[in-house]
mmCIF file with all atom_site columns, C-alpha atoms and ligand atoms in Angstrom:
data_model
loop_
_atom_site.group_PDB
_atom_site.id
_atom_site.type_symbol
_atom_site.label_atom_id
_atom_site.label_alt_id
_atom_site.label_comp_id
_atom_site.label_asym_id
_atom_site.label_entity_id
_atom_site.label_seq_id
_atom_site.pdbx_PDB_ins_code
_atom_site.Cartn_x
_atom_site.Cartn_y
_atom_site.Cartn_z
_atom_site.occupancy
_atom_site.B_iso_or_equiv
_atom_site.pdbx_formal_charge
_atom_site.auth_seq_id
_atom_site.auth_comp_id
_atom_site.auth_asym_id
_atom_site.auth_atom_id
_atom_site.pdbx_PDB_model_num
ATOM   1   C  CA  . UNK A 1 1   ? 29.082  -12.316 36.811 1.00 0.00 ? 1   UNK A CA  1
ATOM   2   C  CA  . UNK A 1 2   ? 30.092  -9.759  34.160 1.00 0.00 ? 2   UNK A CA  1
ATOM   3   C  CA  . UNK A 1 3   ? 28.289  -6.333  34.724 1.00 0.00 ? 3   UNK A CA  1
ATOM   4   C  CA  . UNK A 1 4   ? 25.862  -5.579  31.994 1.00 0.00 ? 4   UNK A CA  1
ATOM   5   C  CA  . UNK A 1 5   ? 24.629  -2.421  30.598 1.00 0.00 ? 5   UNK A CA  1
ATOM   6   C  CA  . UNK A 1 6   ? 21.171  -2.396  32.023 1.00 0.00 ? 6   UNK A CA  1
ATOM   7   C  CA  . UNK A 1 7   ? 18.860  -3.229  28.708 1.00 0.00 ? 7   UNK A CA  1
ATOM   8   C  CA  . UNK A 1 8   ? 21.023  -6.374  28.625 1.00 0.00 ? 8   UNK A CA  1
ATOM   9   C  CA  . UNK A 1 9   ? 21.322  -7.243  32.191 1.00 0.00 ? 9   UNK A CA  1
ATOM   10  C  CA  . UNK A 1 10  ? 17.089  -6.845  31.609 1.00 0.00 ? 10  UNK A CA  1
ATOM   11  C  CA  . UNK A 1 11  ? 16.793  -8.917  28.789 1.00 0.00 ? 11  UNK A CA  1
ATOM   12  C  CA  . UNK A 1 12  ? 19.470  -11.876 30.358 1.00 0.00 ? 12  UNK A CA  1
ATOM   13  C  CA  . UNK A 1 13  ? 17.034  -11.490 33.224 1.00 0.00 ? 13  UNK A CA  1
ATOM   14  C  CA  . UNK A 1 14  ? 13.858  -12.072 31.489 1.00 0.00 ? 14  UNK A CA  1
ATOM   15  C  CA  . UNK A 1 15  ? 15.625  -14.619 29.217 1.00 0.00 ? 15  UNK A CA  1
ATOM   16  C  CA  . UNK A 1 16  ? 16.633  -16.676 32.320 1.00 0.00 ? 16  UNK A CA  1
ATOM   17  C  CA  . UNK A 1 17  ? 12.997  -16.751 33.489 1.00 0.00 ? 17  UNK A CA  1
ATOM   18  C  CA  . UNK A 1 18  ? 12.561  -19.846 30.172 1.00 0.00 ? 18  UNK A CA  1
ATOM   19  C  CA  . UNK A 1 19  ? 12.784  -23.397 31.690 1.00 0.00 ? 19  UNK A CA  1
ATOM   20  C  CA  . UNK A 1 20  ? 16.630  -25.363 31.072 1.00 0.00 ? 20  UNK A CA  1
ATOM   21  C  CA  . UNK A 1 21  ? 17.959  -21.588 30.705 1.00 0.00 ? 21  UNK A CA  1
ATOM   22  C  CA  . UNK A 1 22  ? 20.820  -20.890 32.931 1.00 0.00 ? 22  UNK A CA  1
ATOM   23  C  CA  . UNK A 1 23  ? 22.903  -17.670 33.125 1.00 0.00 ? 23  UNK A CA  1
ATOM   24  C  CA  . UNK A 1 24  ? 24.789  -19.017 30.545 1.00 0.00 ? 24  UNK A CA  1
ATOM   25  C  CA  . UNK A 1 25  ? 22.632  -19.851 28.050 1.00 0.00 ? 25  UNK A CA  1
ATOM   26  C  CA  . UNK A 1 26  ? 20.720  -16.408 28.925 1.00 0.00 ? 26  UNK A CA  1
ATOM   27  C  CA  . UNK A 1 27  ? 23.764  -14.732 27.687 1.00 0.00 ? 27  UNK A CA  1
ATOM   28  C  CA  . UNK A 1 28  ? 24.501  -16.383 24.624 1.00 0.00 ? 28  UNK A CA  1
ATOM   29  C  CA  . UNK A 1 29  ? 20.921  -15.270 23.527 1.00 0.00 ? 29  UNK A CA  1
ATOM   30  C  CA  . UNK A 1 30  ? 20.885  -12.232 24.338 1.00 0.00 ? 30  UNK A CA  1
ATOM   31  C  CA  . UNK A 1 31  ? 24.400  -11.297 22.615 1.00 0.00 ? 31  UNK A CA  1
ATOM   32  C  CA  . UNK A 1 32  ? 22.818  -13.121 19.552 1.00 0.00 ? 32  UNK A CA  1
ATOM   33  C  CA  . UNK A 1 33  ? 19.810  -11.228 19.328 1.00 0.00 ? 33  UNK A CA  1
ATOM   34  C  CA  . UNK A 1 34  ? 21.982  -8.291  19.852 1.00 0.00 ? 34  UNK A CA  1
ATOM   35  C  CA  . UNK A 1 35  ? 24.301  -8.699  17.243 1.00 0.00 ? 35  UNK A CA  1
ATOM   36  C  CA  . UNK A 1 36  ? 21.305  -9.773  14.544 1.00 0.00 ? 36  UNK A CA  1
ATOM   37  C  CA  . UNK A 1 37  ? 19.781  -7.571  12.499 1.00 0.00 ? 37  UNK A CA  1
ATOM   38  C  CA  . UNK A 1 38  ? 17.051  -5.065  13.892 1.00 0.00 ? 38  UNK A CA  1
ATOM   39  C  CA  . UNK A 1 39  ? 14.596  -7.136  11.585 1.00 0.00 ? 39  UNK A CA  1
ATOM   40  C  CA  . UNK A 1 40  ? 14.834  -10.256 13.415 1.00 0.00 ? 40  UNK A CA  1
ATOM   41  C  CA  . UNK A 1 41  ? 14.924  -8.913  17.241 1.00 0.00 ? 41  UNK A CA  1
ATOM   42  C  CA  . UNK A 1 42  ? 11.863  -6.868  16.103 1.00 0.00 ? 42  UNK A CA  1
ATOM   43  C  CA  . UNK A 1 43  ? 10.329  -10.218 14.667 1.00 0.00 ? 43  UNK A CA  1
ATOM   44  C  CA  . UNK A 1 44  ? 11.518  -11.851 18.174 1.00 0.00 ? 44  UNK A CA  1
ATOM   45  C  CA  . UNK A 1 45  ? 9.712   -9.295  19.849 1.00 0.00 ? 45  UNK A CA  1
ATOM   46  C  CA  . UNK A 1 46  ? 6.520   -9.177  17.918 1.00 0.00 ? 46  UNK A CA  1
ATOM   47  C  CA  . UNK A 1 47  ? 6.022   -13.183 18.018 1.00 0.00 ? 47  UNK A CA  1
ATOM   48  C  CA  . UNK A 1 48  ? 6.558   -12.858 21.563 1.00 0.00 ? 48  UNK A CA  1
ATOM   49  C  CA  . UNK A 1 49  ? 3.848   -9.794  21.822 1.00 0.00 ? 49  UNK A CA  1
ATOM   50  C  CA  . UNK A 1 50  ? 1.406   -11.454 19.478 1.00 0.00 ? 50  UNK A CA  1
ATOM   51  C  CA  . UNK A 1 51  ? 1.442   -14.715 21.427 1.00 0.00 ? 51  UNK A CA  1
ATOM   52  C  CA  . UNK A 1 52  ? -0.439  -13.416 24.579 1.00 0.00 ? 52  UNK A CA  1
ATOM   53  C  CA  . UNK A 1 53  ? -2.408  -10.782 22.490 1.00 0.00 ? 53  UNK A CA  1
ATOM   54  C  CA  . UNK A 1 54  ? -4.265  -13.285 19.705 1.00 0.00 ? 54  UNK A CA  1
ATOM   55  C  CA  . UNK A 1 55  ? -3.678  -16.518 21.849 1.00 0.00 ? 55  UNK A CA  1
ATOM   56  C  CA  . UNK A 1 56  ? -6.614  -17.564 24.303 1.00 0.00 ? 56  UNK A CA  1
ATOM   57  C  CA  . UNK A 1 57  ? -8.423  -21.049 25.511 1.00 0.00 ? 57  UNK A CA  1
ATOM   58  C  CA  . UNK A 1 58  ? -10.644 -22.115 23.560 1.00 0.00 ? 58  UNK A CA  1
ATOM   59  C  CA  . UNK A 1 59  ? -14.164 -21.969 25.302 1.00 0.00 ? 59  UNK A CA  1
ATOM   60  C  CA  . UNK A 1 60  ? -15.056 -25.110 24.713 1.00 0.00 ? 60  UNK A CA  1
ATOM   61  C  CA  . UNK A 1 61  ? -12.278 -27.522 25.041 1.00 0.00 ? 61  UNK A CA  1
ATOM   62  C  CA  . UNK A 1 62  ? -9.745  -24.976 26.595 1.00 0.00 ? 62  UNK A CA  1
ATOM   63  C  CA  . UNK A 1 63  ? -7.404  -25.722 23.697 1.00 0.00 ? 63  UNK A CA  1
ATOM   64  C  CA  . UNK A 1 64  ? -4.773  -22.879 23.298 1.00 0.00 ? 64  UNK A CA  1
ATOM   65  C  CA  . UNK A 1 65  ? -6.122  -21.203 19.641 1.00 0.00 ? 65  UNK A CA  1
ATOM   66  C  CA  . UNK A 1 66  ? -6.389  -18.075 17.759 1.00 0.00 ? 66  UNK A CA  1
ATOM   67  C  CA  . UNK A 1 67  ? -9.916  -18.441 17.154 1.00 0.00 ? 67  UNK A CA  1
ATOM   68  C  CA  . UNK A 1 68  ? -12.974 -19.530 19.427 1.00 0.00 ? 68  UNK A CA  1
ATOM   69  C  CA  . UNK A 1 69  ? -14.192 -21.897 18.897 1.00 0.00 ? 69  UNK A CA  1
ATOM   70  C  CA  . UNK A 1 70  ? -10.927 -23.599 18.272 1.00 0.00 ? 70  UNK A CA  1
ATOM   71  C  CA  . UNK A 1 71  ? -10.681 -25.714 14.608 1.00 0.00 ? 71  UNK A CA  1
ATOM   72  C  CA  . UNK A 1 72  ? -11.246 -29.146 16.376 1.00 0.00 ? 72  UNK A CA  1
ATOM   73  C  CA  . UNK A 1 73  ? -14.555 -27.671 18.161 1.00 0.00 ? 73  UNK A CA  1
ATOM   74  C  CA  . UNK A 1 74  ? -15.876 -25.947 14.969 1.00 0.00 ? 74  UNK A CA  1
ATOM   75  C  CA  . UNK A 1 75  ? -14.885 -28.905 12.804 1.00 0.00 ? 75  UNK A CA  1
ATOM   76  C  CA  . UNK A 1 76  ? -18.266 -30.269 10.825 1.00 0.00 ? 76  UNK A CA  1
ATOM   77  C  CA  . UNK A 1 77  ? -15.924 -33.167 9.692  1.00 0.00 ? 77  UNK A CA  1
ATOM   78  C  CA  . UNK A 1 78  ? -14.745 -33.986 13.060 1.00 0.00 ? 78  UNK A CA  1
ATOM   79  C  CA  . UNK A 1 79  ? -17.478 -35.994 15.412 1.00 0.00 ? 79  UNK A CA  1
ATOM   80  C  CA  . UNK A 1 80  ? -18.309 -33.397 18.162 1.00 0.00 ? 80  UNK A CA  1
ATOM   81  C  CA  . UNK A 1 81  ? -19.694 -36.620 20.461 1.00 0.00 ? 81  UNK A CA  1
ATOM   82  C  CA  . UNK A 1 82  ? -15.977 -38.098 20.806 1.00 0.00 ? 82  UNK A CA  1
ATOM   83  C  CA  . UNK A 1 83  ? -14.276 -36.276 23.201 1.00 0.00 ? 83  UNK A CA  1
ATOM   84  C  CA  . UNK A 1 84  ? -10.759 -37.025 24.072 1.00 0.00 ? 84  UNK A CA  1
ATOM   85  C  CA  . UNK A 1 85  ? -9.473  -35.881 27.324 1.00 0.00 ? 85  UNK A CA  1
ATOM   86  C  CA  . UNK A 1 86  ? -5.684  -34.837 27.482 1.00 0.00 ? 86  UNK A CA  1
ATOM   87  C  CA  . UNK A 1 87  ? -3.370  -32.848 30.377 1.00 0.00 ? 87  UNK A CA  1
ATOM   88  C  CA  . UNK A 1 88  ? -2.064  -30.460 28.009 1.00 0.00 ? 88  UNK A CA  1
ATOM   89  C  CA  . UNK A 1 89  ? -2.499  -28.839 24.518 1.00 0.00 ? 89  UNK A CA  1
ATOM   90  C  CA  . UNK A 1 90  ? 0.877   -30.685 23.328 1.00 0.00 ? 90  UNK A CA  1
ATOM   91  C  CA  . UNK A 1 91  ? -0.849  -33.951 23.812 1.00 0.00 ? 91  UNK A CA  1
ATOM   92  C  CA  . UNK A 1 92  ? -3.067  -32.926 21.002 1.00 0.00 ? 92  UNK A CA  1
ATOM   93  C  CA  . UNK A 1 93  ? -0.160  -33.637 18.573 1.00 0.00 ? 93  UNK A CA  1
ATOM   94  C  CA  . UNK A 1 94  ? 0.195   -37.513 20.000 1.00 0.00 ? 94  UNK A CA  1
ATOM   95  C  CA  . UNK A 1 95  ? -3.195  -38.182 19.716 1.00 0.00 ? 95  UNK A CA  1
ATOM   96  C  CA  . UNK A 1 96  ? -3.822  -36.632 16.130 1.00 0.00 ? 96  UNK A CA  1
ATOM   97  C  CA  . UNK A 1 97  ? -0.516  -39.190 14.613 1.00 0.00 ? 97  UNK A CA  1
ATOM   98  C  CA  . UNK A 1 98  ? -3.546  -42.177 15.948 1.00 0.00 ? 98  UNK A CA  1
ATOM   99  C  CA  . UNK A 1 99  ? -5.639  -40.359 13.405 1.00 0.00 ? 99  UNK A CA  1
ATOM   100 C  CA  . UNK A 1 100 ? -8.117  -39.801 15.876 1.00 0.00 ? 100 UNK A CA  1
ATOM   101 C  CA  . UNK A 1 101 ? -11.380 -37.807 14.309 1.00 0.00 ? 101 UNK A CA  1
ATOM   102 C  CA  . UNK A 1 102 ? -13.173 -36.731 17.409 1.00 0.00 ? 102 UNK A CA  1
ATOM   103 C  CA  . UNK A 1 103 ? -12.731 -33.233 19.443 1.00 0.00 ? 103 UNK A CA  1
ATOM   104 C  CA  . UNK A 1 104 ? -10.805 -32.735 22.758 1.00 0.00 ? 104 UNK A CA  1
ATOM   105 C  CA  . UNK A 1 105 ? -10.514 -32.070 26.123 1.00 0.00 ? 105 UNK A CA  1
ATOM   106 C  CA  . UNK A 1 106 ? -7.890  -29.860 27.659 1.00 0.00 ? 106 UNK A CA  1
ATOM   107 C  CA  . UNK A 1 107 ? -6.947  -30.395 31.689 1.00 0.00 ? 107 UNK A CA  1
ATOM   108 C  CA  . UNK A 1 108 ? -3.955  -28.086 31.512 1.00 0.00 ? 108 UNK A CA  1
ATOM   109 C  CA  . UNK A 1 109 ? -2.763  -30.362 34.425 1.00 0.00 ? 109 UNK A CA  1
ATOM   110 C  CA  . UNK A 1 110 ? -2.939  -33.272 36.514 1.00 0.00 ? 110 UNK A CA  1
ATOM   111 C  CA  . UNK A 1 111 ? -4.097  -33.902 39.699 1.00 0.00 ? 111 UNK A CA  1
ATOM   112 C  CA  . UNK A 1 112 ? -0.577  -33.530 41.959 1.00 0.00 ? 112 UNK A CA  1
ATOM   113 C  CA  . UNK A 1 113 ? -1.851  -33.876 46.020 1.00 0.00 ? 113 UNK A CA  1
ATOM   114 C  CA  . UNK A 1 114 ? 1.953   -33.048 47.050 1.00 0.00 ? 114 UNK A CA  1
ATOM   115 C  CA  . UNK A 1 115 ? 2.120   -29.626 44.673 1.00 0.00 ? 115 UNK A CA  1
ATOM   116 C  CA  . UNK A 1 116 ? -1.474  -28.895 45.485 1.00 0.00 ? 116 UNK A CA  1
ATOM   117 C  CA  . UNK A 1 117 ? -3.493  -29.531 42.478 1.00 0.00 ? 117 UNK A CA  1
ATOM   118 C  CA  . UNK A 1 118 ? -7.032  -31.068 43.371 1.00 0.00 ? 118 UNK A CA  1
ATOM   119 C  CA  . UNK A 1 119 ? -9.787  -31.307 41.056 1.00 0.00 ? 119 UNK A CA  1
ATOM   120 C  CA  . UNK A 1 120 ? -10.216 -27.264 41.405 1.00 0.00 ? 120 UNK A CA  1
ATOM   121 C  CA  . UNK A 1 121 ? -7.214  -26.203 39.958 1.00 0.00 ? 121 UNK A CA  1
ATOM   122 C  CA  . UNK A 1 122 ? -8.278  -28.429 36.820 1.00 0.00 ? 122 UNK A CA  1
ATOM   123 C  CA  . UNK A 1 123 ? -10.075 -27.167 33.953 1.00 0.00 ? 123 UNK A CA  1
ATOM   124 C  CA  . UNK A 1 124 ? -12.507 -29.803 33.617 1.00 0.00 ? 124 UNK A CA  1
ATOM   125 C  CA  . UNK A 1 125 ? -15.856 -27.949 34.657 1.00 0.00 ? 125 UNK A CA  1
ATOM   126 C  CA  . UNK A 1 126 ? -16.958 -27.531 30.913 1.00 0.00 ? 126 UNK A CA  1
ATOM   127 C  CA  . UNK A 1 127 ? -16.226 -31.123 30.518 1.00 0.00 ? 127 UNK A CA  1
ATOM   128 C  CA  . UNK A 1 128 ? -18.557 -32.127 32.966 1.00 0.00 ? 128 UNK A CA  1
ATOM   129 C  CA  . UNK A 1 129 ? -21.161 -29.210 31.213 1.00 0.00 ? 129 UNK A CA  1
ATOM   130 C  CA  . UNK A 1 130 ? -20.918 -30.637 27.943 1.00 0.00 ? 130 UNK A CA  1
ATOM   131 C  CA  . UNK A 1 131 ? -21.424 -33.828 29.047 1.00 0.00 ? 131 UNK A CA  1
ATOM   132 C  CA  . UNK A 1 132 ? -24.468 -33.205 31.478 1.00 0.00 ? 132 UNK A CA  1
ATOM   133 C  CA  . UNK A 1 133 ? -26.166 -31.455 28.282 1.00 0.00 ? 133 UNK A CA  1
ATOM   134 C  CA  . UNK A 1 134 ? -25.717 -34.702 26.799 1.00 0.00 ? 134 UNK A CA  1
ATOM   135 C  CA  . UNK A 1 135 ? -23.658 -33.936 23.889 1.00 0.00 ? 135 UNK A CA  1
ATOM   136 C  CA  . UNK A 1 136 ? -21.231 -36.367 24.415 1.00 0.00 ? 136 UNK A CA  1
ATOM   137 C  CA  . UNK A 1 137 ? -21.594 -40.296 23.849 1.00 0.00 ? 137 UNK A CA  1
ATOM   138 C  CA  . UNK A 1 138 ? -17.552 -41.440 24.527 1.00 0.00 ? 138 UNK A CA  1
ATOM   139 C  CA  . UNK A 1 139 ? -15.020 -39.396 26.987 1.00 0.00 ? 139 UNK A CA  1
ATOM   140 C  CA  . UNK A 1 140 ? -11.906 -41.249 26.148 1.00 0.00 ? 140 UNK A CA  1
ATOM   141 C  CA  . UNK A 1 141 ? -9.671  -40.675 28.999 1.00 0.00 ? 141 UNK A CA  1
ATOM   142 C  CA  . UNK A 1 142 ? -6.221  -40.022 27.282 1.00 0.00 ? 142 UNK A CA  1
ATOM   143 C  CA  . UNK A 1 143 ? -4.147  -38.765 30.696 1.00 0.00 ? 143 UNK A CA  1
ATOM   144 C  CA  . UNK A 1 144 ? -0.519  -40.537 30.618 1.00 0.00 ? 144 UNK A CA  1
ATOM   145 C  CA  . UNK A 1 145 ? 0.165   -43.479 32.239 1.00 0.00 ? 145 UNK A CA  1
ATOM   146 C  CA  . UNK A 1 146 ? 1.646   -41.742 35.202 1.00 0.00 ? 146 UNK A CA  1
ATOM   147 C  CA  . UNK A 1 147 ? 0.108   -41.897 39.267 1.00 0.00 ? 147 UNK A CA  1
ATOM   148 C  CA  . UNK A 1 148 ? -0.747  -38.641 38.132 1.00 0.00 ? 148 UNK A CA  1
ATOM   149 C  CA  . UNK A 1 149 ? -2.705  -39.506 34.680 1.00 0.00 ? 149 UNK A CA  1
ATOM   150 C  CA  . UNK A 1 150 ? -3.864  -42.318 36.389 1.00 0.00 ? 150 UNK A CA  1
ATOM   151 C  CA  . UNK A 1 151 ? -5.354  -40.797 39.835 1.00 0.00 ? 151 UNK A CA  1
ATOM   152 C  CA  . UNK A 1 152 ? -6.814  -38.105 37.091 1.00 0.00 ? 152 UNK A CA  1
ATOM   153 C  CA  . UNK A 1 153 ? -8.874  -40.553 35.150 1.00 0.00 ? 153 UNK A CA  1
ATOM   154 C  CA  . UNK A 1 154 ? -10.105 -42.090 38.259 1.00 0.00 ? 154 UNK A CA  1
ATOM   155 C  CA  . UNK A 1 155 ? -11.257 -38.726 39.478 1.00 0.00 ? 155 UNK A CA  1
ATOM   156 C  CA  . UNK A 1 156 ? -12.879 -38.202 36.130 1.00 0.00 ? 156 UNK A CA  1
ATOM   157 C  CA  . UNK A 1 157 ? -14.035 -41.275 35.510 1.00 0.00 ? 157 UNK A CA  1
ATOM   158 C  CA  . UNK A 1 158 ? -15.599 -41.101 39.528 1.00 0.00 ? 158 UNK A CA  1
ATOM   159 C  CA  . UNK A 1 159 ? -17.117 -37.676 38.283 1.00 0.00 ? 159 UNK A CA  1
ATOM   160 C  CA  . UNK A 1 160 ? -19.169 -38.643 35.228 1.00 0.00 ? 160 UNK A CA  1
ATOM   161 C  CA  . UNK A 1 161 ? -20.327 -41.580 36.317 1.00 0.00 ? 161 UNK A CA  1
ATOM   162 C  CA  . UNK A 1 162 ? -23.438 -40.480 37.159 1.00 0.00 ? 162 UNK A CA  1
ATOM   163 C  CA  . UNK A 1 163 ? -24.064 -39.072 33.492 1.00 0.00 ? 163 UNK A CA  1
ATOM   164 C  CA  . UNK A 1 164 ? -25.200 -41.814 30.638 1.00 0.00 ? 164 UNK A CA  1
ATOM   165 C  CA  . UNK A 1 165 ? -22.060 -41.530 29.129 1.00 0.00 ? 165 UNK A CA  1
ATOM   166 C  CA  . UNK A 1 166 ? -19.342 -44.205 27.993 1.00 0.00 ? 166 UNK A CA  1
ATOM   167 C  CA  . UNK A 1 167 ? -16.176 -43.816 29.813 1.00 0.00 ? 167 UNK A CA  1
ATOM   168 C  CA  . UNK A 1 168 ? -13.016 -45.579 28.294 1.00 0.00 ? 168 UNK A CA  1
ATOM   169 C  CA  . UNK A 1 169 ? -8.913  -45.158 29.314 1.00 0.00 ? 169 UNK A CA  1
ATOM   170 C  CA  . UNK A 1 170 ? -6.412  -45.484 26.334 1.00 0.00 ? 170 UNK A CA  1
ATOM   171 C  CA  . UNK A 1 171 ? -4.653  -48.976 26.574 1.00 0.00 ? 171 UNK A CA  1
ATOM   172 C  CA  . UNK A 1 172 ? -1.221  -48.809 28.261 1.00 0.00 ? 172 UNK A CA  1
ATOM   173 C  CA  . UNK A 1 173 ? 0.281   -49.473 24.809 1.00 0.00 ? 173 UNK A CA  1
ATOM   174 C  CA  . UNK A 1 174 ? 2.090   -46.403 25.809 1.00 0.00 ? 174 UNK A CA  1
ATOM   175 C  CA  . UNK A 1 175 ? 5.010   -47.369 28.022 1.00 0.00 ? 175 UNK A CA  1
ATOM   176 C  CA  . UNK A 1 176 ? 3.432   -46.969 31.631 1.00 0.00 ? 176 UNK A CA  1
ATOM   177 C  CA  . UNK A 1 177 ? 5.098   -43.974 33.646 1.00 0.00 ? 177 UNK A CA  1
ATOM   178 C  CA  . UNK A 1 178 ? 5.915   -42.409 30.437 1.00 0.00 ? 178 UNK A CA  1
ATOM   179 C  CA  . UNK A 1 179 ? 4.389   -38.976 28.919 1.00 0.00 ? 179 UNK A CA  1
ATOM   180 C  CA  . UNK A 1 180 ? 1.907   -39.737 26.389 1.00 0.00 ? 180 UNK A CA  1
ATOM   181 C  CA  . UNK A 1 181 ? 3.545   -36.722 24.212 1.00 0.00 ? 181 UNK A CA  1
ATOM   182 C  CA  . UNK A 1 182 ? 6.160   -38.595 23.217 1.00 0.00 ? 182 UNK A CA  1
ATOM   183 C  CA  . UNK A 1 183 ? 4.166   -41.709 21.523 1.00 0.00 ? 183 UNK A CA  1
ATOM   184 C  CA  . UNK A 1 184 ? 5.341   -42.491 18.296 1.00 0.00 ? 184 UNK A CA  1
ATOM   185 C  CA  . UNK A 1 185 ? 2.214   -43.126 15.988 1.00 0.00 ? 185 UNK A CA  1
ATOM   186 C  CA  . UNK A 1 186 ? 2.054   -47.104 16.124 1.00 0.00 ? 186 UNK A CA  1
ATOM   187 C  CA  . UNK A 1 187 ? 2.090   -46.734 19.442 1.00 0.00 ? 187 UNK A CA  1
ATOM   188 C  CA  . UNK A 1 188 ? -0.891  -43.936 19.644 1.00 0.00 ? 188 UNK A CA  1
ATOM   189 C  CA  . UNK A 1 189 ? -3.400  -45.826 17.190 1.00 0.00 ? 189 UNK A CA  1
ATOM   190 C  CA  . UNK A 1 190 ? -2.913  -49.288 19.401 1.00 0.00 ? 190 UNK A CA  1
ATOM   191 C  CA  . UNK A 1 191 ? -3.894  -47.074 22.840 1.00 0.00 ? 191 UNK A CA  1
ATOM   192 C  CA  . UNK A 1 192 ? -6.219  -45.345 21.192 1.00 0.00 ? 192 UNK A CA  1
ATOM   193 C  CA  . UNK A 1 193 ? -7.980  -48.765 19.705 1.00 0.00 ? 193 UNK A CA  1
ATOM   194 C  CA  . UNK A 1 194 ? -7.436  -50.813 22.546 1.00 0.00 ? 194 UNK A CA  1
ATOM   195 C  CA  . UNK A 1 195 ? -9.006  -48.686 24.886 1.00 0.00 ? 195 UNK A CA  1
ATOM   196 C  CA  . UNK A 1 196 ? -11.082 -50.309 27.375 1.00 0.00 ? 196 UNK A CA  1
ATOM   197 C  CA  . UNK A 1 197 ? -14.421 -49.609 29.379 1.00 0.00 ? 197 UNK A CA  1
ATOM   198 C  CA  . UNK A 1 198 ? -13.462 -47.559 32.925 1.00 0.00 ? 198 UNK A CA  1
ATOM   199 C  CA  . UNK A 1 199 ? -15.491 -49.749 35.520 1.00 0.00 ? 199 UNK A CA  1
ATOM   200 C  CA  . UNK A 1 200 ? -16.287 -47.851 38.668 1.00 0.00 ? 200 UNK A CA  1
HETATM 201 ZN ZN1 . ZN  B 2 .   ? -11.953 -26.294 21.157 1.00 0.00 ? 301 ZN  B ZN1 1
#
């Protein structure tokens, strides 16, 4: 590999760190932001600053958000007693095209035995609060049809059980094995309506 001076060889190296980024790719970046303006790479810079200093979980739902509560949580139009669970904030996006109009649920994860993700690791522990307090009458489990999404809403579905709460599981109108991220909008609303009653 070419020898870099050493603010480039730093930036390559940080650039490489972004997932599907090879060397390659790293260096194609980084001689573009080079060669832009100084307005951009300080733009570049300052979105990338900004993003850990204003963005945080929201407290409720663990949604990523500028503001806490996040929009869904302190929505008055939105029905606070729905609450859809998803693995990860970009799921949000799927289940919004069903034009869903309750609040959410954020796992950041799925439960993964072999990479050492058990219920712990997940965030669901103000789930299980919210729904103990009995402020919830639905937890729509809305994990993707994966073994993982599926051994998830098991777990959570095991967990709440004990709470007067209805459990349901989104239909498999979304292709089984598949990401639920990537459900076009027909797709969504027909999960979302056909979802069904999670029998212990
Ligand atoms: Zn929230």
């Amino acid at each position: 590999m070419a020898r870099y001076a050493e603010p480039m060889a730093r930036l390559i190296d940080e650039l490489k760190k972004l997932p599907g980024v090879g060397t390659k790719t790293a260096q194609r970046f980084a001689f573009h932001i080079l060669r832009s303006g100084d307005e951009d790479a300080s733009a570049l810079a300052e979105a990338v600053r900004g993003l850990k200093a204003s963005l945080r979980l929201c407290s409720i739902c663990n949604n990523i958000t500028d503001i806490d509560p996040c929009a869904y949580c302190a929505s008055p139009t939105r029905n606070q007693r729905l609450v859809c669970v998803v693995e990860e904030p970009t799921n949000i996006d799927a289940v919004e095209r069903s034009h869903y109009s309750g609040v959410y649920h954020v796992l950041h994860g799925t439960l993964s035995p072999l990479h050492g993700i058990g219920p712990d690791q997940l965030r669901g522990r103000t789930l299980m609060q919210r729904v103990e307090r009995g402020e919830v009458d639905e937890v729509i489990l809305a994990t993707s049809p994966t073994l993982e999404g599926e051994a998830t809403a098991n777990w959570l579905a095991g967990a709440l059980r004990e709470f007067k709460v209805r459990i349901t599981r989104i239909a498999t109108g979304v292709p089984a094995g598949s990401d639920i991220e990537y459900a076009d909008e027909v797709t969504m609303a027909r999960a979302m309506e056909g979802r069904h009653e999670m029998k212990p």
